Coordinates of C-alpha atoms and ligand atoms in Angstrom, one line a residue:
M55 CA -18.8 -21.6 -24.4
T56 CA -22.0 -20.7 -22.3
D57 CA -21.7 -19.5 -18.8
A58 CA -23.0 -22.9 -17.6
N59 CA -20.3 -24.9 -19.4
H60 CA -17.6 -22.5 -18.2
L61 CA -18.7 -23.0 -14.6
N62 CA -19.0 -26.8 -14.8
T63 CA -15.6 -27.2 -16.4
R64 CA -14.0 -25.0 -13.7
H65 CA -15.5 -27.2 -11.0
L66 CA -13.5 -30.2 -12.1
N67 CA -10.1 -28.4 -11.8
A68 CA -8.2 -29.7 -8.8
G69 CA -6.3 -26.5 -8.2
H70 CA -9.5 -24.6 -7.9
L71 CA -11.2 -24.3 -4.5
I72 CA -14.9 -23.8 -5.2
I73 CA -16.5 -21.2 -3.0
F74 CA -20.2 -22.1 -2.4
D75 CA -22.0 -19.3 -0.5
T76 CA -25.0 -20.2 1.5
T77 CA -25.8 -16.8 3.1
L78 CA -29.1 -16.8 1.3
R79 CA -30.1 -20.3 2.5
D80 CA -28.3 -21.5 5.7
G81 CA -27.5 -17.8 6.6
E82 CA -31.2 -17.0 6.3
Q83 CA -31.9 -19.8 8.8
S84 CA -30.5 -17.6 11.6
P85 CA -33.5 -16.6 13.7
G86 CA -34.4 -13.1 12.6
A87 CA -32.2 -13.0 9.5
S88 CA -35.0 -13.6 7.0
M89 CA -34.7 -11.6 3.8
T90 CA -37.1 -10.3 1.2
R91 CA -36.8 -11.4 -2.4
E92 CA -35.3 -8.0 -3.4
E93 CA -32.8 -8.2 -0.6
K94 CA -31.7 -11.7 -1.7
V95 CA -31.2 -10.4 -5.2
R96 CA -29.1 -7.5 -4.0
I97 CA -26.9 -9.9 -2.0
A98 CA -26.7 -12.3 -4.8
R99 CA -25.5 -9.6 -7.2
Q100 CA -22.7 -8.7 -4.7
L101 CA -21.7 -12.4 -4.4
E102 CA -21.6 -12.6 -8.2
K103 CA -19.4 -9.5 -8.3
M104 CA -17.2 -11.1 -5.8
R105 CA -16.9 -14.1 -8.1
V106 CA -18.4 -16.6 -5.8
D107 CA -18.7 -19.9 -7.8
V108 CA -22.0 -21.2 -6.4
I109 CA -24.8 -19.2 -4.7
E110 CA -27.2 -21.3 -2.7
A111 CA -30.3 -19.0 -3.1
G112 CA -32.8 -20.8 -0.9
F113 CA -35.0 -23.8 -0.2
P114 CA -37.9 -23.4 -2.7
A115 CA -40.1 -26.1 -1.2
A116 CA -40.1 -24.3 2.2
S117 CA -42.5 -21.6 1.1
D118 CA -43.9 -19.7 -1.9
G119 CA -41.8 -16.7 -0.8
D120 CA -38.6 -18.7 -0.9
F121 CA -39.5 -20.2 -4.2
E122 CA -40.0 -16.8 -5.7
A123 CA -36.7 -15.6 -4.2
V124 CA -34.8 -18.4 -5.7
R125 CA -36.4 -17.8 -9.0
A126 CA -35.5 -14.1 -8.9
V127 CA -31.9 -14.9 -8.1
A128 CA -31.8 -17.5 -10.8
N129 CA -33.1 -14.9 -13.3
A130 CA -30.6 -12.2 -12.2
I131 CA -27.4 -14.1 -11.9
R132 CA -25.3 -15.0 -15.0
H133 CA -21.8 -15.6 -13.8
S134 CA -22.2 -17.8 -10.8
S135 CA -24.0 -21.1 -10.5
V136 CA -27.3 -20.7 -8.7
C137 CA -28.2 -23.6 -6.4
A138 CA -31.5 -24.6 -4.7
L139 CA -31.8 -26.9 -1.7
A140 CA -34.2 -29.8 -1.7
R141 CA -34.9 -32.7 0.7
A142 CA -34.5 -36.1 -1.0
L143 CA -38.1 -36.0 -2.1
E144 CA -39.6 -35.7 -5.6
R145 CA -41.8 -32.7 -4.7
D146 CA -39.0 -30.7 -3.2
I147 CA -36.8 -31.5 -6.2
N148 CA -39.5 -30.4 -8.6
R149 CA -39.9 -27.1 -6.8
A150 CA -36.1 -26.6 -6.9
G151 CA -36.0 -27.5 -10.6
E152 CA -38.8 -25.1 -11.4
A153 CA -37.3 -22.2 -9.4
L154 CA -34.0 -22.7 -11.3
Q155 CA -35.6 -22.9 -14.7
N156 CA -33.9 -19.7 -16.0
A157 CA -30.6 -20.1 -14.2
A158 CA -27.5 -19.8 -16.4
A159 CA -25.9 -22.7 -14.4
P160 CA -28.5 -24.4 -12.2
R161 CA -27.5 -26.7 -9.4
I162 CA -29.8 -28.8 -7.2
H163 CA -28.6 -29.7 -3.8
T164 CA -30.4 -32.7 -2.3
F165 CA -29.9 -34.1 1.2
I166 CA -31.0 -36.8 3.6
A167 CA -29.7 -37.6 7.1
T168 CA -27.3 -40.5 7.6
S169 CA -26.3 -40.5 11.3
P170 CA -27.8 -43.3 13.4
I171 CA -29.7 -40.8 15.6
H172 CA -31.2 -38.9 12.6
M173 CA -32.1 -42.1 10.7
E174 CA -33.7 -43.8 13.7
K175 CA -35.4 -40.9 15.5
K176 CA -36.1 -38.3 12.8
L177 CA -36.5 -40.2 9.6
R178 CA -37.6 -43.6 11.1
M179 CA -35.9 -45.3 8.2
Q180 CA -33.5 -48.2 7.9
P181 CA -30.1 -47.4 6.4
D182 CA -30.8 -49.3 3.2
Q183 CA -34.0 -47.3 2.7
V184 CA -32.0 -44.1 3.1
I185 CA -29.5 -45.2 0.4
E186 CA -32.4 -46.1 -1.9
Q187 CA -34.1 -42.7 -1.3
A188 CA -30.8 -40.8 -1.9
V189 CA -30.2 -42.5 -5.2
K190 CA -33.8 -41.9 -6.3
A191 CA -33.4 -38.2 -5.4
V192 CA -30.2 -37.8 -7.4
N193 CA -31.7 -39.5 -10.4
W194 CA -34.8 -37.4 -10.1
A195 CA -32.8 -34.2 -9.8
R196 CA -30.8 -35.0 -13.0
Q197 CA -33.9 -34.4 -15.1
Y198 CA -33.4 -30.8 -14.3
T199 CA -29.7 -30.4 -14.4
D200 CA -26.4 -32.4 -14.6
D201 CA -25.1 -30.3 -11.7
V202 CA -26.4 -32.3 -8.7
E203 CA -25.0 -32.1 -5.2
F204 CA -25.7 -34.6 -2.5
S205 CA -25.3 -34.1 1.3
P206 CA -25.5 -36.8 3.9
E207 CA -26.9 -34.6 6.7
D208 CA -25.1 -35.0 10.0
A209 CA -22.2 -36.7 8.3
G210 CA -20.0 -35.5 11.2
R211 CA -21.8 -38.1 13.4
S212 CA -22.4 -40.7 10.8
D213 CA -20.7 -44.1 10.5
P214 CA -17.8 -43.7 7.9
D215 CA -18.6 -47.2 6.5
F216 CA -22.2 -46.2 5.8
L217 CA -21.0 -42.9 4.4
C218 CA -18.8 -44.8 1.9
R219 CA -21.7 -46.9 0.8
I220 CA -24.2 -44.1 0.3
L221 CA -21.7 -41.8 -1.4
E222 CA -20.6 -44.5 -3.8
A223 CA -24.2 -45.1 -4.7
V224 CA -25.0 -41.4 -5.3
I225 CA -21.9 -40.9 -7.5
D226 CA -23.1 -43.8 -9.6
A227 CA -26.5 -42.1 -9.8
G228 CA -24.8 -38.9 -11.2
A229 CA -24.0 -36.7 -8.2
R230 CA -21.1 -34.4 -9.1
T231 CA -20.5 -32.9 -5.7
L232 CA -20.5 -34.7 -2.4
N233 CA -21.0 -32.3 0.4
I234 CA -20.0 -33.6 3.9
P235 CA -21.8 -31.5 6.5
D236 CA -20.9 -31.2 10.1
T237 CA -24.5 -30.3 10.8
V238 CA -24.3 -29.9 14.5
G239 CA -20.8 -28.5 14.7
Y240 CA -19.4 -31.5 16.5
A241 CA -16.2 -32.3 14.5
L242 CA -12.6 -31.4 15.4
P243 CA -10.2 -30.4 12.8
D244 CA -7.8 -33.4 12.7
Q245 CA -10.6 -35.9 12.9
F246 CA -12.7 -34.1 10.2
G247 CA -9.7 -33.7 7.9
A248 CA -9.0 -37.5 8.3
L249 CA -12.6 -38.3 7.5
I250 CA -12.4 -36.4 4.2
R251 CA -9.2 -38.1 3.3
S252 CA -10.5 -41.5 4.1
L253 CA -13.7 -41.0 2.2
R254 CA -11.7 -39.9 -0.9
E255 CA -9.4 -42.9 -0.6
R256 CA -12.0 -45.6 0.2
I257 CA -14.8 -44.7 -2.2
P258 CA -13.9 -46.5 -5.5
N259 CA -15.5 -43.8 -7.8
A260 CA -14.5 -40.8 -5.6
D261 CA -12.6 -39.3 -8.5
K262 CA -15.8 -38.6 -10.4
A263 CA -17.0 -36.1 -7.8
V264 CA -15.8 -33.0 -6.0
F265 CA -15.7 -33.3 -2.2
S266 CA -17.2 -30.4 -0.4
V267 CA -17.6 -29.5 3.3
H268 CA -20.3 -27.6 5.2
C269 CA -19.3 -26.8 8.8
H270 CA -21.3 -25.3 11.6
N271 CA -19.7 -23.2 14.3
D272 CA -21.2 -24.6 17.5
L273 CA -17.7 -25.2 19.0
G274 CA -16.2 -22.2 17.2
L275 CA -14.4 -24.6 14.8
A276 CA -16.3 -24.2 11.5
V277 CA -13.4 -22.4 9.7
A278 CA -10.7 -24.7 11.3
N279 CA -12.7 -27.8 10.2
S280 CA -13.2 -26.5 6.7
I281 CA -9.5 -25.7 6.3
A282 CA -8.6 -29.1 7.6
A283 CA -10.9 -30.6 5.0
V284 CA -9.3 -28.6 2.2
L285 CA -5.8 -29.7 3.3
N286 CA -7.2 -33.3 2.9
G287 CA -8.5 -32.8 -0.6
A288 CA -11.9 -31.1 -0.3
R289 CA -12.3 -28.7 -3.2
Q290 CA -15.5 -27.0 -2.3
V291 CA -16.2 -25.1 0.9
E292 CA -19.7 -24.0 1.9
C293 CA -19.7 -20.8 3.8
T294 CA -21.5 -17.6 4.5
I295 CA -20.7 -13.9 4.7
N296 CA -19.9 -12.9 8.3
G297 CA -20.3 -16.5 9.3
L298 CA -24.1 -16.1 9.4
G299 CA -26.1 -19.3 9.8
E300 CA -28.2 -21.7 11.8
R301 CA -27.4 -21.4 15.6
A302 CA -23.8 -20.4 16.0
G303 CA -23.5 -20.0 12.2
N304 CA -21.4 -21.5 9.3
A305 CA -17.8 -21.1 8.3
A306 CA -17.2 -17.4 7.5
L307 CA -16.5 -17.0 3.7
E308 CA -14.0 -14.1 4.3
E309 CA -12.0 -16.2 6.8
V310 CA -11.8 -19.3 4.6
V311 CA -10.9 -17.2 1.5
M312 CA -8.3 -15.2 3.2
A313 CA -6.7 -18.2 5.0
V314 CA -6.3 -20.0 1.7
R315 CA -4.9 -16.8 0.0
T316 CA -2.6 -15.7 2.9
R317 CA -1.2 -19.2 3.4
A318 CA -0.9 -20.1 -0.3
D319 CA 2.3 -21.8 0.8
V320 CA 0.4 -24.7 2.4
F321 CA -2.6 -25.1 0.2
G322 CA -2.5 -26.8 -3.2
C323 CA -5.4 -24.7 -4.5
S324 CA -6.7 -21.2 -4.7
T325 CA -10.1 -19.5 -5.0
R326 CA -11.1 -17.0 -7.8
I327 CA -12.7 -14.6 -5.3
D328 CA -12.2 -10.9 -5.8
T329 CA -11.2 -10.3 -2.2
T330 CA -11.6 -6.5 -2.6
Q331 CA -15.3 -7.0 -2.6
I332 CA -15.4 -8.7 0.9
V333 CA -16.0 -5.7 3.1
S334 CA -18.8 -4.4 0.8
A335 CA -20.4 -7.9 1.0
S336 CA -20.1 -8.0 4.8
R337 CA -21.6 -4.5 5.2
L338 CA -24.5 -5.4 2.8
V339 CA -25.3 -8.6 4.7
A340 CA -25.0 -6.9 8.1
G341 CA -27.2 -4.0 7.0
I342 CA -29.9 -6.2 5.5
T343 CA -30.1 -8.7 8.3
G344 CA -29.4 -6.3 11.2
F345 CA -26.7 -8.7 12.5
A346 CA -23.9 -6.3 13.3
V347 CA -20.3 -7.5 12.8
Q348 CA -18.3 -7.6 16.1
P349 CA -15.5 -5.1 16.1
N350 CA -12.7 -7.7 16.5
K351 CA -14.2 -10.1 13.9
A352 CA -11.4 -11.4 11.6
I353 CA -11.1 -9.6 8.2
V354 CA -14.4 -7.6 8.4
G355 CA -14.5 -6.2 12.0
I356 CA -13.8 -2.5 12.2
N357 CA -10.7 -3.3 14.4
A358 CA -9.4 -6.1 12.2
F359 CA -6.6 -3.9 10.8
A360 CA -6.4 -1.3 13.6
H361 CA -3.2 -1.2 15.6
E362 CA -3.6 0.2 19.1
S363 CA -0.4 -0.6 20.9
G364 CA 2.5 1.8 20.5
I365 CA 4.9 -1.0 19.7
H366 CA 2.7 -2.3 17.0
Q367 CA 2.1 1.1 15.5
D368 CA 5.8 1.8 15.5
G369 CA 6.5 -1.5 13.8
V370 CA 3.8 -1.1 11.1
L371 CA 5.0 2.4 10.3
K372 CA 8.6 1.2 9.9
H373 CA 7.6 -1.9 7.9
R374 CA 4.0 -3.0 7.5
E375 CA 4.7 -6.7 7.5
T376 CA 6.1 -6.5 11.0
Y377 CA 2.5 -6.9 12.3
E378 CA 0.3 -7.3 9.3
I379 CA -0.2 -10.6 7.4
M380 CA -2.8 -9.1 5.0
R381 CA -3.3 -5.7 3.5
A382 CA -6.5 -4.0 4.5
E383 CA -7.0 -2.8 0.9
D384 CA -7.0 -6.4 -0.4
V385 CA -10.2 -7.1 1.4
G386 CA -11.9 -3.8 0.6
W387 CA -10.8 -1.6 3.5
T388 CA -9.1 1.5 2.1
A389 CA -5.9 3.0 3.4
N390 CA -7.3 6.5 3.7
R391 CA -10.9 6.2 5.0
M392 CA -11.7 9.9 5.3
V393 CA -13.0 10.5 1.8
L394 CA -15.6 13.2 1.3
G395 CA -17.1 16.3 2.9
K396 CA -19.8 18.8 2.3
H397 CA -17.9 20.5 -0.5
S398 CA -17.4 17.3 -2.5
G399 CA -19.2 17.3 -5.8
R400 CA -21.3 14.7 -7.5
N401 CA -18.3 13.5 -9.5
A402 CA -16.2 12.9 -6.5
F403 CA -19.1 11.1 -4.9
R404 CA -19.6 8.9 -7.9
T405 CA -15.9 8.2 -8.3
R406 CA -15.6 7.2 -4.6
L407 CA -18.6 4.9 -4.9
S408 CA -17.0 3.2 -7.9
E409 CA -13.7 2.8 -6.1
L410 CA -15.6 1.1 -3.3
G411 CA -17.2 -1.3 -5.9
I412 CA -20.6 0.2 -5.4
E413 CA -22.8 0.5 -8.5
L414 CA -26.1 2.1 -8.3
G415 CA -27.5 1.1 -11.7
S416 CA -29.6 4.1 -12.7
E417 CA -29.0 7.8 -12.8
E418 CA -32.0 8.3 -10.6
A419 CA -30.5 6.1 -7.9
V420 CA -27.2 8.1 -8.1
N421 CA -29.2 11.4 -7.7
A422 CA -31.1 10.1 -4.8
A423 CA -27.9 8.8 -3.1
F424 CA -26.2 12.1 -3.8
A425 CA -29.1 14.1 -2.2
R426 CA -28.8 11.9 0.9
F427 CA -25.1 12.3 1.0
K428 CA -25.5 16.2 0.9
T429 CA -27.9 16.0 3.8
L430 CA -25.5 13.9 5.8
A431 CA -22.6 16.1 4.9
D432 CA -24.4 19.1 6.4
K433 CA -24.6 17.3 9.7
K434 CA -21.3 15.5 9.7
H435 CA -18.2 17.1 8.3
E436 CA -16.1 14.1 7.4
I437 CA -17.8 11.3 5.4
F438 CA -16.0 8.0 5.7
D439 CA -16.3 5.0 3.5
E440 CA -18.4 3.3 6.2
D441 CA -20.9 6.2 6.0
L442 CA -21.1 5.7 2.2
H443 CA -21.8 2.0 2.6
T444 CA -24.6 2.7 5.1
L445 CA -26.0 5.4 2.9
I446 CA -26.2 3.1 -0.1
N447 CA -27.5 0.2 1.9
D448 CA -30.4 2.3 3.1
E449 CA -33.4 0.3 2.1
S450 CA -35.0 3.3 0.4
F451 CA -32.8 2.4 -2.6
G452 CA -34.2 -1.1 -2.7
G453 CA -37.3 0.4 -4.1
V454 CA -39.6 -0.2 -1.1
P455 CA -42.3 2.4 -1.3
E456 CA -42.7 4.2 2.0
A457 CA -46.2 4.3 3.5
Y458 CA -44.9 5.9 6.7
K459 CA -42.4 8.8 6.5
L460 CA -41.0 10.9 9.3
T461 CA -41.8 14.5 8.8
S462 CA -40.5 15.8 12.2
L463 CA -39.6 14.6 15.6
K464 CA -39.3 16.6 18.8
V465 CA -38.0 15.0 22.0
C466 CA -37.8 16.4 25.5
S467 CA -35.5 14.6 27.9
E468 CA -34.4 16.1 31.2
T469 CA -33.0 14.7 34.4
G470 CA -35.7 13.9 36.8
E471 CA -38.5 14.4 34.2
I472 CA -40.4 11.8 32.1
P473 CA -39.1 11.8 28.5
R474 CA -41.7 12.9 26.0
A475 CA -41.7 12.7 22.2
C476 CA -43.9 14.3 19.5
V477 CA -43.8 13.0 16.0
V478 CA -45.3 14.2 12.8
L479 CA -45.7 11.4 10.3
N480 CA -46.7 11.4 6.7
I481 CA -48.9 8.4 6.3
Q482 CA -49.8 7.6 2.7
G483 CA -49.7 11.3 1.8
K484 CA -51.5 12.7 4.9
E485 CA -49.8 14.3 7.9
H486 CA -50.7 13.1 11.4
S487 CA -49.1 14.0 14.7
A488 CA -49.0 12.4 18.1
C489 CA -47.1 12.7 21.4
A490 CA -46.3 10.1 24.0
E491 CA -44.2 9.6 27.1
G492 CA -41.8 6.7 27.7
S493 CA -39.0 5.4 29.9
G494 CA -36.4 7.1 27.6
P495 CA -36.4 9.2 24.5
V496 CA -36.4 6.2 22.1
D497 CA -39.2 4.5 24.0
A498 CA -41.3 7.7 23.9
T499 CA -40.6 8.0 20.2
F500 CA -41.7 4.5 19.4
K501 CA -44.9 4.9 21.6
A502 CA -45.7 8.2 19.7
I503 CA -45.3 6.4 16.4
E504 CA -47.5 3.5 17.6
T505 CA -50.2 5.9 18.7
L506 CA -50.6 6.6 14.9
A507 CA -49.6 3.3 13.4
H508 CA -51.4 0.8 15.7
S509 CA -49.3 -1.8 14.1
D510 CA -49.8 -4.4 16.8
T511 CA -46.3 -5.7 16.3
E512 CA -43.8 -7.2 18.8
L513 CA -40.4 -5.5 19.1
L514 CA -37.9 -8.3 18.9
L515 CA -34.7 -6.4 18.6
Y516 CA -33.4 -2.8 19.0
S517 CA -29.7 -2.3 18.4
V518 CA -27.5 0.8 17.9
N519 CA -24.1 0.7 16.4
S520 CA -21.8 3.6 15.8
I521 CA -20.7 3.5 12.2
T522 CA -17.5 5.4 12.7
T523 CA -15.7 7.0 15.6
G524 CA -16.2 10.4 17.2
T525 CA -19.3 12.0 18.8
D526 CA -20.5 13.2 15.4
A527 CA -20.6 9.6 14.1
Q528 CA -23.8 8.3 12.6
G529 CA -25.7 5.8 14.8
E530 CA -27.0 2.9 12.8
V531 CA -30.1 1.4 14.3
T532 CA -31.7 -1.9 13.6
V533 CA -35.3 -2.6 14.7
R534 CA -36.8 -6.0 14.3
L535 CA -40.6 -6.4 14.5
A536 CA -42.8 -9.5 14.4
K537 CA -46.4 -9.8 13.5
A538 CA -48.5 -12.9 12.7
G539 CA -45.4 -15.1 12.2
R540 CA -43.7 -12.6 9.9
I541 CA -40.4 -10.9 11.0
V542 CA -39.1 -7.7 9.4
N543 CA -36.0 -5.7 10.0
G544 CA -35.8 -1.9 9.6
Q545 CA -32.6 0.2 9.5
G546 CA -32.0 3.9 10.1
A547 CA -28.9 5.9 10.2
D548 CA -28.4 9.5 11.4
T549 CA -26.1 11.5 13.6
D550 CA -29.0 11.8 16.0
I551 CA -29.7 8.3 17.3
V552 CA -33.3 9.1 18.3
V553 CA -34.0 10.1 14.7
A554 CA -32.1 7.0 13.5
S555 CA -34.3 4.9 15.8
A556 CA -37.5 6.5 14.5
E557 CA -36.3 6.0 10.9
A558 CA -35.5 2.3 11.7
Y559 CA -38.9 1.7 13.3
L560 CA -40.7 3.3 10.3
D561 CA -38.6 1.3 7.9
A562 CA -39.7 -1.9 9.6
L563 CA -43.3 -0.8 9.5
N564 CA -43.0 0.0 5.8
A565 CA -41.7 -3.5 5.2
L566 CA -44.6 -5.0 7.0
F567 CA -47.1 -2.6 5.3
Q568 CA -45.8 -3.7 1.9
S569 CA -46.6 -7.3 2.8
L570 CA -43.3 -8.3 1.4
E571 CA -42.9 -12.0 1.7
R572 CA -40.3 -12.8 4.4
A573 CA -40.1 -16.5 4.1
H574 CA -38.1 -18.0 7.0
P575 CA -37.3 -21.5 5.7
Q576 CA -36.6 -23.8 8.6
I577 CA -35.9 -27.4 7.7
Ligands
KIV738 O1 -26.1 -28.2 8.1 C1 -26.5 -29.0 7.2 O2 -26.4 -30.2 7.3 C2 -27.2 -28.4 6.1 C3 -27.4 -29.3 5.0 C4 -28.8 -29.1 4.3 C5 -26.3 -29.3 4.0 O3 -27.4 -27.2 6.0
ZN739 ZN1 -26.1 -26.1 7.6

């Protein structure tokens, strides 16, 4: 059986909840979360490893960059379906079909709006015309693949009678998955669950398709609405790592998956996700996008399994289940997080990476990572799993050549004096130095770099996160720069946050310099 057949058969099994990840498409629509093709492939590989059923890789008609990114994901992934989004237009569908040409299991996801406000004000179309266009689109998409998904956009505010009509028609045209999006995050759990149930009951050919949901988090209800839908027969949930997505985001994959697993007593279905890969996926996405995870975020926040109150600690020590409904290890946090130190050898380093589910591919990459680990271990005695994730996520392993490298940095900051920074940069093989003053040490450092780089960029975001606890913890800095409509992120991590800031700034400049396509597909 080919991979494609295997995936398609699985999709029709009622006990199986299909996890459709849209981090690379809807997630990327978060302002500032655009990703390069290489970054998308890295995330897609982690999603495949986590056993996500369907990876929505992008919206190929949005830009050449997104087309290439979908194509690269389709080429790289063998064990998950790869999906491309397309409006219900022939040219969009053609682009999606071409981008998916080499996918093991291609899926085309086509959509058109069905709410009165969208049909009248945005599409300026009559309801019957919308049905006709949807049917045409599904038929057109079937030239490329049998696995066609249809979404009535803004279904949450659409007339249920109209939804029944259009969904029945697209099933007849061959749509296999009917995705019901709450595009604007307006639905409430009971009402959304009832909508899914009634669509399944009222549409005569409903048994020929899988019902899916795609919920936005504007009222903080995306996961609750998705779960309500599953309890009412939906068998696919569209979600994103860390809940990334347009505006307030989408339903968080990790929350949906762990809810279904932890409360298996109430769900008549299960996912096939390898939950131990969840924390790695979360860290990878946070690192690439620069969207840090809040400490108290369910499942993947640093405090999600930390017990502070004495009563709780006492209870957990006596019997873990007194206060824990899930095991930290089951989602990829390890029980003993202090793992390595400066005396740890290459073997221990390698073994720990593999225990964390991190594969570096080539021997060269392992050597480069080990060299960075040793440098870090000289500055910081205890290396935690979080440090290892950051070390590995460092973009220098993504193969981006560095036009700008930090050779040295000297910063003077004293109460009552203006901070001053002097940098020495290696720019395309030649050393250059400059000094500048600023309102703080980081500001002075960025100004000194700019004296040499003249990048003419706008700084959109500067954020610092402590990777672990303690004053010797590494600071992880994200810098987001914009220039001529392109947005790039840079990351740096170091025990000295001014050095981490300089590294992050240079990382962003390198991304710009490389002219990597950062498509930002907005529908
Ligand atoms: O939110 C939405 O409606 C979407 C569709 C394209 C499924 O993202
Ligand atoms: Zn969406």
